[in-house]
Structure formats: C-alpha cells, structure tokens
Amino acid sequence: MWDFIQKKIKNMCDRTELLQEKADDLERVKRYAGAEQVNYSKGKGTGAYRTVDKAV
C-alpha cells in the first residue's frame, strides 16, 4: 500500500512539473507573439505553439 501511495505522489509531482513547464512556455509565447494572438489561437483550439510558427 505504501508503494502505491509513493508512486501516486511521484506521478502527481511529475505532472505538476510538466504543467508548470507548459505554463512557462505559454508565458514566453505571450511575450514573443503578443497576448492577443495567443488568446485568439487558444480560442480556435490551435494552441500557442502554432502562434509562434505563424509569427516567425
């Protein structure tokens, strides 16, 4: 039982770290491409990374 709980905690920590990395990436994209373009892209479901491709 203890191993299961430790694995779950580790998994949650890993997922939280990944989410934070994605949030950081999004902030960089907002600064680079402009918040308006990023918000527009998110609304269309294309994601922030496509906005960077279009901006370049």
PDBQT receptor file of N, H, CA, C and O in Angstrom, charges set to zero:
ATOM      1  N   MET A   1       0.828  -1.192   0.000  1.00  0.00    +0.000 N 
ATOM      2  CA  MET A   1       0.000   0.000   0.000  1.00  0.00    +0.000 C 
ATOM      3  C   MET A   1       0.874   1.258   0.000  1.00  0.00    +0.000 C 
ATOM      4  O   MET A   1       0.574   2.213  -0.717  1.00  0.00    +0.000 OA
ATOM      5  N   TRP A   2       1.938   1.271   0.787  1.00  0.00    +0.000 N 
ATOM      6  H   TRP A   2       2.181   0.495   1.369  1.00  0.00    +0.000 HD
ATOM      7  CA  TRP A   2       2.804   2.436   0.881  1.00  0.00    +0.000 C 
ATOM      8  C   TRP A   2       3.468   2.734  -0.462  1.00  0.00    +0.000 C 
ATOM      9  O   TRP A   2       3.600   3.897  -0.842  1.00  0.00    +0.000 OA
ATOM     10  N   ASP A   3       3.890   1.687  -1.186  1.00  0.00    +0.000 N 
ATOM     11  H   ASP A   3       3.783   0.742  -0.877  1.00  0.00    +0.000 HD
ATOM     12  CA  ASP A   3       4.496   1.868  -2.507  1.00  0.00    +0.000 C 
ATOM     13  C   ASP A   3       3.520   2.525  -3.475  1.00  0.00    +0.000 C 
ATOM     14  O   ASP A   3       3.890   3.406  -4.251  1.00  0.00    +0.000 OA
ATOM     15  N   PHE A   4       2.276   2.084  -3.416  1.00  0.00    +0.000 N 
ATOM     16  H   PHE A   4       1.975   1.368  -2.785  1.00  0.00    +0.000 HD
ATOM     17  CA  PHE A   4       1.245   2.646  -4.283  1.00  0.00    +0.000 C 
ATOM     18  C   PHE A   4       1.091   4.150  -4.031  1.00  0.00    +0.000 C 
ATOM     19  O   PHE A   4       1.021   4.939  -4.973  1.00  0.00    +0.000 OA
ATOM     20  N   ILE A   5       1.041   4.532  -2.776  1.00  0.00    +0.000 N 
ATOM     21  H   ILE A   5       1.099   3.891  -2.011  1.00  0.00    +0.000 HD
ATOM     22  CA  ILE A   5       0.876   5.935  -2.417  1.00  0.00    +0.000 C 
ATOM     23  C   ILE A   5       2.097   6.742  -2.863  1.00  0.00    +0.000 C 
ATOM     24  O   ILE A   5       1.956   7.847  -3.388  1.00  0.00    +0.000 OA
ATOM     25  N   GLN A   6       3.288   6.190  -2.652  1.00  0.00    +0.000 N 
ATOM     26  H   GLN A   6       3.402   5.293  -2.226  1.00  0.00    +0.000 HD
ATOM     27  CA  GLN A   6       4.508   6.886  -3.082  1.00  0.00    +0.000 C 
ATOM     28  C   GLN A   6       4.531   7.070  -4.597  1.00  0.00    +0.000 C 
ATOM     29  O   GLN A   6       4.920   8.132  -5.083  1.00  0.00    +0.000 OA
ATOM     30  N   LYS A   7       4.122   6.052  -5.344  1.00  0.00    +0.000 N 
ATOM     31  H   LYS A   7       3.806   5.189  -4.949  1.00  0.00    +0.000 HD
ATOM     32  CA  LYS A   7       4.082   6.150  -6.801  1.00  0.00    +0.000 C 
ATOM     33  C   LYS A   7       3.075   7.197  -7.249  1.00  0.00    +0.000 C 
ATOM     34  O   LYS A   7       3.339   7.954  -8.183  1.00  0.00    +0.000 OA
ATOM     35  N   LYS A   8       1.929   7.244  -6.592  1.00  0.00    +0.000 N 
ATOM     36  H   LYS A   8       1.715   6.629  -5.833  1.00  0.00    +0.000 HD
ATOM     37  CA  LYS A   8       0.912   8.244  -6.931  1.00  0.00    +0.000 C 
ATOM     38  C   LYS A   8       1.430   9.655  -6.664  1.00  0.00    +0.000 C 
ATOM     39  O   LYS A   8       1.229  10.559  -7.475  1.00  0.00    +0.000 OA
ATOM     40  N   ILE A   9       2.088   9.838  -5.541  1.00  0.00    +0.000 N 
ATOM     41  H   ILE A   9       2.251   9.104  -4.882  1.00  0.00    +0.000 HD
ATOM     42  CA  ILE A   9       2.641  11.153  -5.204  1.00  0.00    +0.000 C 
ATOM     43  C   ILE A   9       3.701  11.549  -6.220  1.00  0.00    +0.000 C 
ATOM     44  O   ILE A   9       3.730  12.696  -6.667  1.00  0.00    +0.000 OA
ATOM     45  N   LYS A  10       4.565  10.623  -6.587  1.00  0.00    +0.000 N 
ATOM     46  H   LYS A  10       4.541   9.691  -6.224  1.00  0.00    +0.000 HD
ATOM     47  CA  LYS A  10       5.608  10.890  -7.585  1.00  0.00    +0.000 C 
ATOM     48  C   LYS A  10       4.978  11.271  -8.922  1.00  0.00    +0.000 C 
ATOM     49  O   LYS A  10       5.419  12.213  -9.580  1.00  0.00    +0.000 OA
ATOM     50  N   ASN A  11       3.944  10.532  -9.315  1.00  0.00    +0.000 N 
ATOM     51  H   ASN A  11       3.585   9.767  -8.780  1.00  0.00    +0.000 HD
ATOM     52  CA  ASN A  11       3.250  10.806 -10.568  1.00  0.00    +0.000 C 
ATOM     53  C   ASN A  11       2.630  12.205 -10.547  1.00  0.00    +0.000 C 
ATOM     54  O   ASN A  11       2.723  12.942 -11.530  1.00  0.00    +0.000 OA
ATOM     55  N   MET A  12       2.006  12.566  -9.443  1.00  0.00    +0.000 N 
ATOM     56  H   MET A  12       1.930  11.968  -8.645  1.00  0.00    +0.000 HD
ATOM     57  CA  MET A  12       1.391  13.887  -9.316  1.00  0.00    +0.000 C 
ATOM     58  C   MET A  12       2.452  14.980  -9.369  1.00  0.00    +0.000 C 
ATOM     59  O   MET A  12       2.236  16.021  -9.990  1.00  0.00    +0.000 OA
ATOM     60  N   CYS A  13       3.585  14.757  -8.731  1.00  0.00    +0.000 N 
ATOM     61  H   CYS A  13       3.760  13.911  -8.227  1.00  0.00    +0.000 HD
ATOM     62  CA  CYS A  13       4.680  15.737  -8.765  1.00  0.00    +0.000 C 
ATOM     63  C   CYS A  13       5.199  15.912 -10.194  1.00  0.00    +0.000 C 
ATOM     64  O   CYS A  13       5.452  17.033 -10.636  1.00  0.00    +0.000 OA
ATOM     65  N   ASP A  14       5.353  14.805 -10.906  1.00  0.00    +0.000 N 
ATOM     66  H   ASP A  14       5.147  13.895 -10.546  1.00  0.00    +0.000 HD
ATOM     67  CA  ASP A  14       5.821  14.861 -12.292  1.00  0.00    +0.000 C 
ATOM     68  C   ASP A  14       4.834  15.621 -13.167  1.00  0.00    +0.000 C 
ATOM     69  O   ASP A  14       5.227  16.450 -13.988  1.00  0.00    +0.000 OA
ATOM     70  N   ARG A  15       3.558  15.335 -12.986  1.00  0.00    +0.000 N 
ATOM     71  H   ARG A  15       3.238  14.662 -12.319  1.00  0.00    +0.000 HD
ATOM     72  CA  ARG A  15       2.534  16.012 -13.780  1.00  0.00    +0.000 C 
ATOM     73  C   ARG A  15       2.471  17.502 -13.459  1.00  0.00    +0.000 C 
ATOM     74  O   ARG A  15       2.270  18.328 -14.349  1.00  0.00    +0.000 OA
ATOM     75  N   THR A  16       2.643  17.835 -12.192  1.00  0.00    +0.000 N 
ATOM     76  H   THR A  16       2.806  17.164 -11.469  1.00  0.00    +0.000 HD
ATOM     77  CA  THR A  16       2.645  19.240 -11.787  1.00  0.00    +0.000 C 
ATOM     78  C   THR A  16       3.825  19.963 -12.399  1.00  0.00    +0.000 C 
ATOM     79  O   THR A  16       3.693  21.099 -12.857  1.00  0.00    +0.000 OA
ATOM     80  N   GLU A  17       4.983  19.313 -12.411  1.00  0.00    +0.000 N 
ATOM     81  H   GLU A  17       5.090  18.391 -12.039  1.00  0.00    +0.000 HD
ATOM     82  CA  GLU A  17       6.175  19.903 -13.011  1.00  0.00    +0.000 C 
ATOM     83  C   GLU A  17       5.972  20.132 -14.505  1.00  0.00    +0.000 C 
ATOM     84  O   GLU A  17       6.348  21.178 -15.034  1.00  0.00    +0.000 OA
ATOM     85  N   LEU A  18       5.379  19.153 -15.182  1.00  0.00    +0.000 N 
ATOM     86  H   LEU A  18       5.073  18.303 -14.752  1.00  0.00    +0.000 HD
ATOM     87  CA  LEU A  18       5.109  19.290 -16.611  1.00  0.00    +0.000 C 
ATOM     88  C   LEU A  18       4.133  20.435 -16.876  1.00  0.00    +0.000 C 
ATOM     89  O   LEU A  18       4.316  21.207 -17.817  1.00  0.00    +0.000 OA
ATOM     90  N   LEU A  19       3.111  20.539 -16.056  1.00  0.00    +0.000 N 
ATOM     91  H   LEU A  19       2.963  19.911 -15.292  1.00  0.00    +0.000 HD
ATOM     92  CA  LEU A  19       2.157  21.637 -16.196  1.00  0.00    +0.000 C 
ATOM     93  C   LEU A  19       2.833  22.990 -16.003  1.00  0.00    +0.000 C 
ATOM     94  O   LEU A  19       2.541  23.940 -16.729  1.00  0.00    +0.000 OA
ATOM     95  N   GLN A  20       3.726  23.079 -15.038  1.00  0.00    +0.000 N 
ATOM     96  H   GLN A  20       3.963  22.307 -14.448  1.00  0.00    +0.000 HD
ATOM     97  CA  GLN A  20       4.435  24.331 -14.804  1.00  0.00    +0.000 C 
ATOM     98  C   GLN A  20       5.310  24.685 -15.998  1.00  0.00    +0.000 C 
ATOM     99  O   GLN A  20       5.399  25.853 -16.377  1.00  0.00    +0.000 OA
ATOM    100  N   GLU A  21       5.957  23.683 -16.597  1.00  0.00    +0.000 N 
ATOM    101  H   GLU A  21       5.884  22.734 -16.290  1.00  0.00    +0.000 HD
ATOM    102  CA  GLU A  21       6.772  23.926 -17.782  1.00  0.00    +0.000 C 
ATOM    103  C   GLU A  21       5.912  24.456 -18.926  1.00  0.00    +0.000 C 
ATOM    104  O   GLU A  21       6.317  25.373 -19.641  1.00  0.00    +0.000 OA
ATOM    105  N   LYS A  22       4.732  23.878 -19.094  1.00  0.00    +0.000 N 
ATOM    106  H   LYS A  22       4.404  23.133 -18.514  1.00  0.00    +0.000 HD
ATOM    107  CA  LYS A  22       3.830  24.339 -20.147  1.00  0.00    +0.000 C 
ATOM    108  C   LYS A  22       3.358  25.763 -19.882  1.00  0.00    +0.000 C 
ATOM    109  O   LYS A  22       3.258  26.566 -20.809  1.00  0.00    +0.000 OA
ATOM    110  N   ALA A  23       3.068  26.079 -18.630  1.00  0.00    +0.000 N 
ATOM    111  H   ALA A  23       3.149  25.427 -17.876  1.00  0.00    +0.000 HD
ATOM    112  CA  ALA A  23       2.654  27.437 -18.268  1.00  0.00    +0.000 C 
ATOM    113  C   ALA A  23       3.783  28.423 -18.553  1.00  0.00    +0.000 C 
ATOM    114  O   ALA A  23       3.542  29.519 -19.059  1.00  0.00    +0.000 OA
ATOM    115  N   ASP A  24       5.003  28.038 -18.230  1.00  0.00    +0.000 N 
ATOM    116  H   ASP A  24       5.199  27.148 -17.818  1.00  0.00    +0.000 HD
ATOM    117  CA  ASP A  24       6.159  28.893 -18.511  1.00  0.00    +0.000 C 
ATOM    118  C   ASP A  24       6.326  29.102 -20.017  1.00  0.00    +0.000 C 
ATOM    119  O   ASP A  24       6.601  30.213 -20.470  1.00  0.00    +0.000 OA
ATOM    120  N   ASP A  25       6.156  28.022 -20.790  1.00  0.00    +0.000 N 
ATOM    121  H   ASP A  25       5.932  27.120 -20.422  1.00  0.00    +0.000 HD
ATOM    122  CA  ASP A  25       6.245  28.126 -22.247  1.00  0.00    +0.000 C 
ATOM    123  C   ASP A  25       5.190  29.085 -22.778  1.00  0.00    +0.000 C 
ATOM    124  O   ASP A  25       5.476  29.906 -23.650  1.00  0.00    +0.000 OA
ATOM    125  N   LEU A  26       3.989  28.986 -22.265  1.00  0.00    +0.000 N 
ATOM    126  H   LEU A  26       3.756  28.320 -21.557  1.00  0.00    +0.000 HD
ATOM    127  CA  LEU A  26       2.911  29.850 -22.718  1.00  0.00    +0.000 C 
ATOM    128  C   LEU A  26       3.213  31.315 -22.406  1.00  0.00    +0.000 C 
ATOM    129  O   LEU A  26       2.927  32.194 -23.218  1.00  0.00    +0.000 OA
ATOM    130  N   GLU A  27       3.781  31.573 -21.254  1.00  0.00    +0.000 N 
ATOM    131  H   GLU A  27       4.014  30.858 -20.595  1.00  0.00    +0.000 HD
ATOM    132  CA  GLU A  27       4.149  32.949 -20.915  1.00  0.00    +0.000 C 
ATOM    133  C   GLU A  27       5.214  33.480 -21.876  1.00  0.00    +0.000 C 
ATOM    134  O   GLU A  27       5.157  34.643 -22.277  1.00  0.00    +0.000 OA
ATOM    135  N   ARG A  28       6.184  32.641 -22.249  1.00  0.00    +0.000 N 
ATOM    136  H   ARG A  28       6.230  31.697 -21.923  1.00  0.00    +0.000 HD
ATOM    137  CA  ARG A  28       7.203  33.061 -23.215  1.00  0.00    +0.000 C 
ATOM    138  C   ARG A  28       6.572  33.355 -24.572  1.00  0.00    +0.000 C 
ATOM    139  O   ARG A  28       6.939  34.324 -25.237  1.00  0.00    +0.000 OA
ATOM    140  N   VAL A  29       5.623  32.518 -24.980  1.00  0.00    +0.000 N 
ATOM    141  H   VAL A  29       5.324  31.731 -24.440  1.00  0.00    +0.000 HD
ATOM    142  CA  VAL A  29       4.941  32.729 -26.255  1.00  0.00    +0.000 C 
ATOM    143  C   VAL A  29       4.145  34.028 -26.213  1.00  0.00    +0.000 C 
ATOM    144  O   VAL A  29       4.134  34.785 -27.183  1.00  0.00    +0.000 OA
ATOM    145  N   LYS A  30       3.485  34.284 -25.102  1.00  0.00    +0.000 N 
ATOM    146  H   LYS A  30       3.494  33.669 -24.313  1.00  0.00    +0.000 HD
ATOM    147  CA  LYS A  30       2.718  35.527 -24.978  1.00  0.00    +0.000 C 
ATOM    148  C   LYS A  30       3.625  36.737 -25.118  1.00  0.00    +0.000 C 
ATOM    149  O   LYS A  30       3.270  37.709 -25.785  1.00  0.00    +0.000 OA
ATOM    150  N   ARG A  31       4.797  36.681 -24.492  1.00  0.00    +0.000 N 
ATOM    151  H   ARG A  31       5.085  35.892 -23.950  1.00  0.00    +0.000 HD
ATOM    152  CA  ARG A  31       5.727  37.804 -24.598  1.00  0.00    +0.000 C 
ATOM    153  C   ARG A  31       6.260  37.941 -26.030  1.00  0.00    +0.000 C 
ATOM    154  O   ARG A  31       6.448  39.052 -26.526  1.00  0.00    +0.000 OA
ATOM    155  N   TYR A  32       6.497  36.816 -26.678  1.00  0.00    +0.000 N 
ATOM    156  H   TYR A  32       6.344  35.913 -26.275  1.00  0.00    +0.000 HD
ATOM    157  CA  TYR A  32       7.093  36.827 -28.015  1.00  0.00    +0.000 C 
ATOM    158  C   TYR A  32       6.078  37.231 -29.089  1.00  0.00    +0.000 C 
ATOM    159  O   TYR A  32       6.344  38.111 -29.908  1.00  0.00    +0.000 OA
ATOM    160  N   ALA A  33       4.922  36.582 -29.074  1.00  0.00    +0.000 N 
ATOM    161  H   ALA A  33       4.706  35.867 -28.409  1.00  0.00    +0.000 HD
ATOM    162  CA  ALA A  33       3.952  36.770 -30.151  1.00  0.00    +0.000 C 
ATOM    163  C   ALA A  33       2.881  37.795 -29.809  1.00  0.00    +0.000 C 
ATOM    164  O   ALA A  33       2.174  38.272 -30.697  1.00  0.00    +0.000 OA
ATOM    165  N   GLY A  34       2.756  38.132 -28.555  1.00  0.00    +0.000 N 
ATOM    166  H   GLY A  34       3.330  37.745 -27.833  1.00  0.00    +0.000 HD
ATOM    167  CA  GLY A  34       1.707  39.060 -28.138  1.00  0.00    +0.000 C 
ATOM    168  C   GLY A  34       0.528  38.296 -27.582  1.00  0.00    +0.000 C 
ATOM    169  O   GLY A  34       0.107  37.289 -28.150  1.00  0.00    +0.000 OA
ATOM    170  N   ALA A  35       0.008  38.762 -26.497  1.00  0.00    +0.000 N 
ATOM    171  H   ALA A  35       0.351  39.581 -26.035  1.00  0.00    +0.000 HD
ATOM    172  CA  ALA A  35      -1.070  38.063 -25.793  1.00  0.00    +0.000 C 
ATOM    173  C   ALA A  35      -2.318  37.936 -26.648  1.00  0.00    +0.000 C 
ATOM    174  O   ALA A  35      -3.026  36.934 -26.547  1.00  0.00    +0.000 OA
ATOM    175  N   GLU A  36      -2.611  38.930 -27.494  1.00  0.00    +0.000 N 
ATOM    176  H   GLU A  36      -2.035  39.744 -27.576  1.00  0.00    +0.000 HD
ATOM    177  CA  GLU A  36      -3.821  38.867 -28.309  1.00  0.00    +0.000 C 
ATOM    178  C   GLU A  36      -3.790  37.685 -29.264  1.00  0.00    +0.000 C 
ATOM    179  O   GLU A  36      -4.787  36.977 -29.400  1.00  0.00    +0.000 OA
ATOM    180  N   GLN A  37      -2.667  37.461 -29.925  1.00  0.00    +0.000 N 
ATOM    181  H   GLN A  37      -1.857  38.036 -29.815  1.00  0.00    +0.000 HD
ATOM    182  CA  GLN A  37      -2.565  36.337 -30.858  1.00  0.00    +0.000 C 
ATOM    183  C   GLN A  37      -2.676  35.010 -30.128  1.00  0.00    +0.000 C 
ATOM    184  O   GLN A  37      -3.326  34.092 -30.627  1.00  0.00    +0.000 OA
ATOM    185  N   VAL A  38      -2.064  34.888 -28.970  1.00  0.00    +0.000 N 
ATOM    186  H   VAL A  38      -1.536  35.634 -28.565  1.00  0.00    +0.000 HD
ATOM    187  CA  VAL A  38      -2.108  33.640 -28.215  1.00  0.00    +0.000 C 
ATOM    188  C   VAL A  38      -3.528  33.366 -27.763  1.00  0.00    +0.000 C 
ATOM    189  O   VAL A  38      -4.007  32.240 -27.896  1.00  0.00    +0.000 OA
ATOM    190  N   ASN A  39      -4.209  34.361 -27.237  1.00  0.00    +0.000 N 
ATOM    191  H   ASN A  39      -3.820  35.276 -27.129  1.00  0.00    +0.000 HD
ATOM    192  CA  ASN A  39      -5.583  34.170 -26.785  1.00  0.00    +0.000 C 
ATOM    193  C   ASN A  39      -6.483  33.802 -27.950  1.00  0.00    +0.000 C 
ATOM    194  O   ASN A  39      -7.374  32.966 -27.794  1.00  0.00    +0.000 OA
ATOM    195  N   TYR A  40      -6.276  34.403 -29.109  1.00  0.00    +0.000 N 
ATOM    196  H   TYR A  40      -5.553  35.082 -29.236  1.00  0.00    +0.000 HD
ATOM    197  CA  TYR A  40      -7.051  34.077 -30.298  1.00  0.00    +0.000 C 
ATOM    198  C   TYR A  40      -6.806  32.630 -30.716  1.00  0.00    +0.000 C 
ATOM    199  O   TYR A  40      -7.744  31.908 -31.053  1.00  0.00    +0.000 OA
ATOM    200  N   SER A  41      -5.541  32.211 -30.692  1.00  0.00    +0.000 N 
ATOM    201  H   SER A  41      -4.779  32.798 -30.418  1.00  0.00    +0.000 HD
ATOM    202  CA  SER A  41      -5.198  30.849 -31.079  1.00  0.00    +0.000 C 
ATOM    203  C   SER A  41      -5.803  29.835 -30.124  1.00  0.00    +0.000 C 
ATOM    204  O   SER A  41      -6.311  28.800 -30.554  1.00  0.00    +0.000 OA
ATOM    205  N   LYS A  42      -5.751  30.127 -28.825  1.00  0.00    +0.000 N 
ATOM    206  H   LYS A  42      -5.337  30.968 -28.476  1.00  0.00    +0.000 HD
ATOM    207  CA  LYS A  42      -6.316  29.189 -27.849  1.00  0.00    +0.000 C 
ATOM    208  C   LYS A  42      -7.807  29.039 -28.084  1.00  0.00    +0.000 C 
ATOM    209  O   LYS A  42      -8.343  27.938 -27.960  1.00  0.00    +0.000 OA
ATOM    210  N   GLY A  43      -8.480  30.116 -28.419  1.00  0.00    +0.000 N 
ATOM    211  H   GLY A  43      -8.045  31.010 -28.520  1.00  0.00    +0.000 HD
ATOM    212  CA  GLY A  43      -9.912  30.069 -28.671  1.00  0.00    +0.000 C 
ATOM    213  C   GLY A  43     -10.248  29.210 -29.873  1.00  0.00    +0.000 C 
ATOM    214  O   GLY A  43     -11.295  28.564 -29.907  1.00  0.00    +0.000 OA
ATOM    215  N   LYS A  44      -9.361  29.200 -30.863  1.00  0.00    +0.000 N 
ATOM    216  H   LYS A  44      -8.510  29.725 -30.836  1.00  0.00    +0.000 HD
ATOM    217  CA  LYS A  44      -9.574  28.395 -32.063  1.00  0.00    +0.000 C 
ATOM    218  C   LYS A  44      -9.144  26.947 -31.850  1.00  0.00    +0.000 C 
ATOM    219  O   LYS A  44      -9.411  26.086 -32.688  1.00  0.00    +0.000 OA
ATOM    220  N   GLY A  45      -8.488  26.684 -30.745  1.00  0.00    +0.000 N 
ATOM    221  H   GLY A  45      -8.271  27.383 -30.064  1.00  0.00    +0.000 HD
ATOM    222  CA  GLY A  45      -8.039  25.318 -30.480  1.00  0.00    +0.000 C 
ATOM    223  C   GLY A  45      -6.745  24.951 -31.180  1.00  0.00    +0.000 C 
ATOM    224  O   GLY A  45      -6.399  23.772 -31.253  1.00  0.00    +0.000 OA
ATOM    225  N   THR A  46      -6.024  25.934 -31.694  1.00  0.00    +0.000 N 
ATOM    226  H   THR A  46      -6.305  26.891 -31.634  1.00  0.00    +0.000 HD
ATOM    227  CA  THR A  46      -4.790  25.624 -32.409  1.00  0.00    +0.000 C 
ATOM    228  C   THR A  46      -3.605  25.548 -31.477  1.00  0.00    +0.000 C 
ATOM    229  O   THR A  46      -2.594  24.942 -31.832  1.00  0.00    +0.000 OA
ATOM    230  N   GLY A  47      -3.686  26.132 -30.312  1.00  0.00    +0.000 N 
ATOM    231  H   GLY A  47      -4.507  26.624 -30.024  1.00  0.00    +0.000 HD
ATOM    232  CA  GLY A  47      -2.604  26.081 -29.341  1.00  0.00    +0.000 C 
ATOM    233  C   GLY A  47      -1.599  27.190 -29.539  1.00  0.00    +0.000 C 
ATOM    234  O   GLY A  47      -1.523  27.803 -30.604  1.00  0.00    +0.000 OA
ATOM    235  N   ALA A  48      -0.836  27.434 -28.506  1.00  0.00    +0.000 N 
ATOM    236  H   ALA A  48      -0.897  26.935 -27.642  1.00  0.00    +0.000 HD
ATOM    237  CA  ALA A  48       0.116  28.539 -28.518  1.00  0.00    +0.000 C 
ATOM    238  C   ALA A  48       1.288  28.280 -29.444  1.00  0.00    +0.000 C 
ATOM    239  O   ALA A  48       1.850  29.224 -30.001  1.00  0.00    +0.000 OA
ATOM    240  N   TYR A  49       1.670  27.028 -29.620  1.00  0.00    +0.000 N 
ATOM    241  H   TYR A  49       1.214  26.261 -29.167  1.00  0.00    +0.000 HD
ATOM    242  CA  TYR A  49       2.852  26.730 -30.418  1.00  0.00    +0.000 C 
ATOM    243  C   TYR A  49       2.642  27.092 -31.881  1.00  0.00    +0.000 C 
ATOM    244  O   TYR A  49       3.590  27.502 -32.552  1.00  0.00    +0.000 OA
ATOM    245  N   ARG A  50       1.442  26.951 -32.383  1.00  0.00    +0.000 N 
ATOM    246  H   ARG A  50       0.673  26.618 -31.839  1.00  0.00    +0.000 HD
ATOM    247  CA  ARG A  50       1.171  27.337 -33.768  1.00  0.00    +0.000 C 
ATOM    248  C   ARG A  50       1.286  28.847 -33.944  1.00  0.00    +0.000 C 
ATOM    249  O   ARG A  50       1.681  29.324 -35.008  1.00  0.00    +0.000 OA
ATOM    250  N   THR A  51       0.942  29.591 -32.909  1.00  0.00    +0.000 N 
ATOM    251  H   THR A  51       0.621  29.203 -32.045  1.00  0.00    +0.000 HD
ATOM    252  CA  THR A  51       1.060  31.047 -32.989  1.00  0.00    +0.000 C 
ATOM    253  C   THR A  51       2.514  31.441 -33.203  1.00  0.00    +0.000 C 
ATOM    254  O   THR A  51       2.805  32.362 -33.966  1.00  0.00    +0.000 OA
ATOM    255  N   VAL A  52       3.420  30.749 -32.537  1.00  0.00    +0.000 N 
ATOM    256  H   VAL A  52       3.184  30.001 -31.917  1.00  0.00    +0.000 HD
ATOM    257  CA  VAL A  52       4.845  31.036 -32.702  1.00  0.00    +0.000 C 
ATOM    258  C   VAL A  52       5.250  30.763 -34.142  1.00  0.00    +0.000 C 
ATOM    259  O   VAL A  52       5.986  31.551 -34.737  1.00  0.00    +0.000 OA
ATOM    260  N   ASP A  53       4.773  29.645 -34.716  1.00  0.00    +0.000 N 
ATOM    261  H   ASP A  53       4.175  29.006 -34.232  1.00  0.00    +0.000 HD
ATOM    262  CA  ASP A  53       5.109  29.328 -36.097  1.00  0.00    +0.000 C 
ATOM    263  C   ASP A  53       4.624  30.422 -37.044  1.00  0.00    +0.000 C 
ATOM    264  O   ASP A  53       5.333  30.789 -37.981  1.00  0.00    +0.000 OA
ATOM    265  N   LYS A  54       3.428  30.940 -36.808  1.00  0.00    +0.000 N 
ATOM    266  H   LYS A  54       2.852  30.642 -36.047  1.00  0.00    +0.000 HD
ATOM    267  CA  LYS A  54       2.873  31.976 -37.675  1.00  0.00    +0.000 C 
ATOM    268  C   LYS A  54       3.623  33.285 -37.503  1.00  0.00    +0.000 C 
ATOM    269  O   LYS A  54       3.785  34.039 -38.463  1.00  0.00    +0.000 OA
ATOM    270  N   ALA A  55       4.083  33.561 -36.289  1.00  0.00    +0.000 N 
ATOM    271  H   ALA A  55       3.951  32.949 -35.510  1.00  0.00    +0.000 HD
ATOM    272  CA  ALA A  55       4.730  34.835 -36.017  1.00  0.00    +0.000 C 
ATOM    273  C   ALA A  55       6.131  34.889 -36.618  1.00  0.00    +0.000 C 
ATOM    274  O   ALA A  55       6.637  35.970 -36.923  1.00  0.00    +0.000 OA
ATOM    275  N   VAL A  56       6.745  33.751 -36.785  1.00  0.00    +0.000 N 
ATOM    276  H   VAL A  56       6.334  32.873 -36.538  1.00  0.00    +0.000 HD
ATOM    277  CA  VAL A  56       8.141  33.705 -37.258  1.00  0.00    +0.000 C 
ATOM    278  C   VAL A  56       8.227  33.902 -38.720  1.00  0.00    +0.000 C 
ATOM    279  O   VAL A  56       9.323  33.893 -39.281  1.00  0.00    +0.000 OA
TER     280      VAL A  56
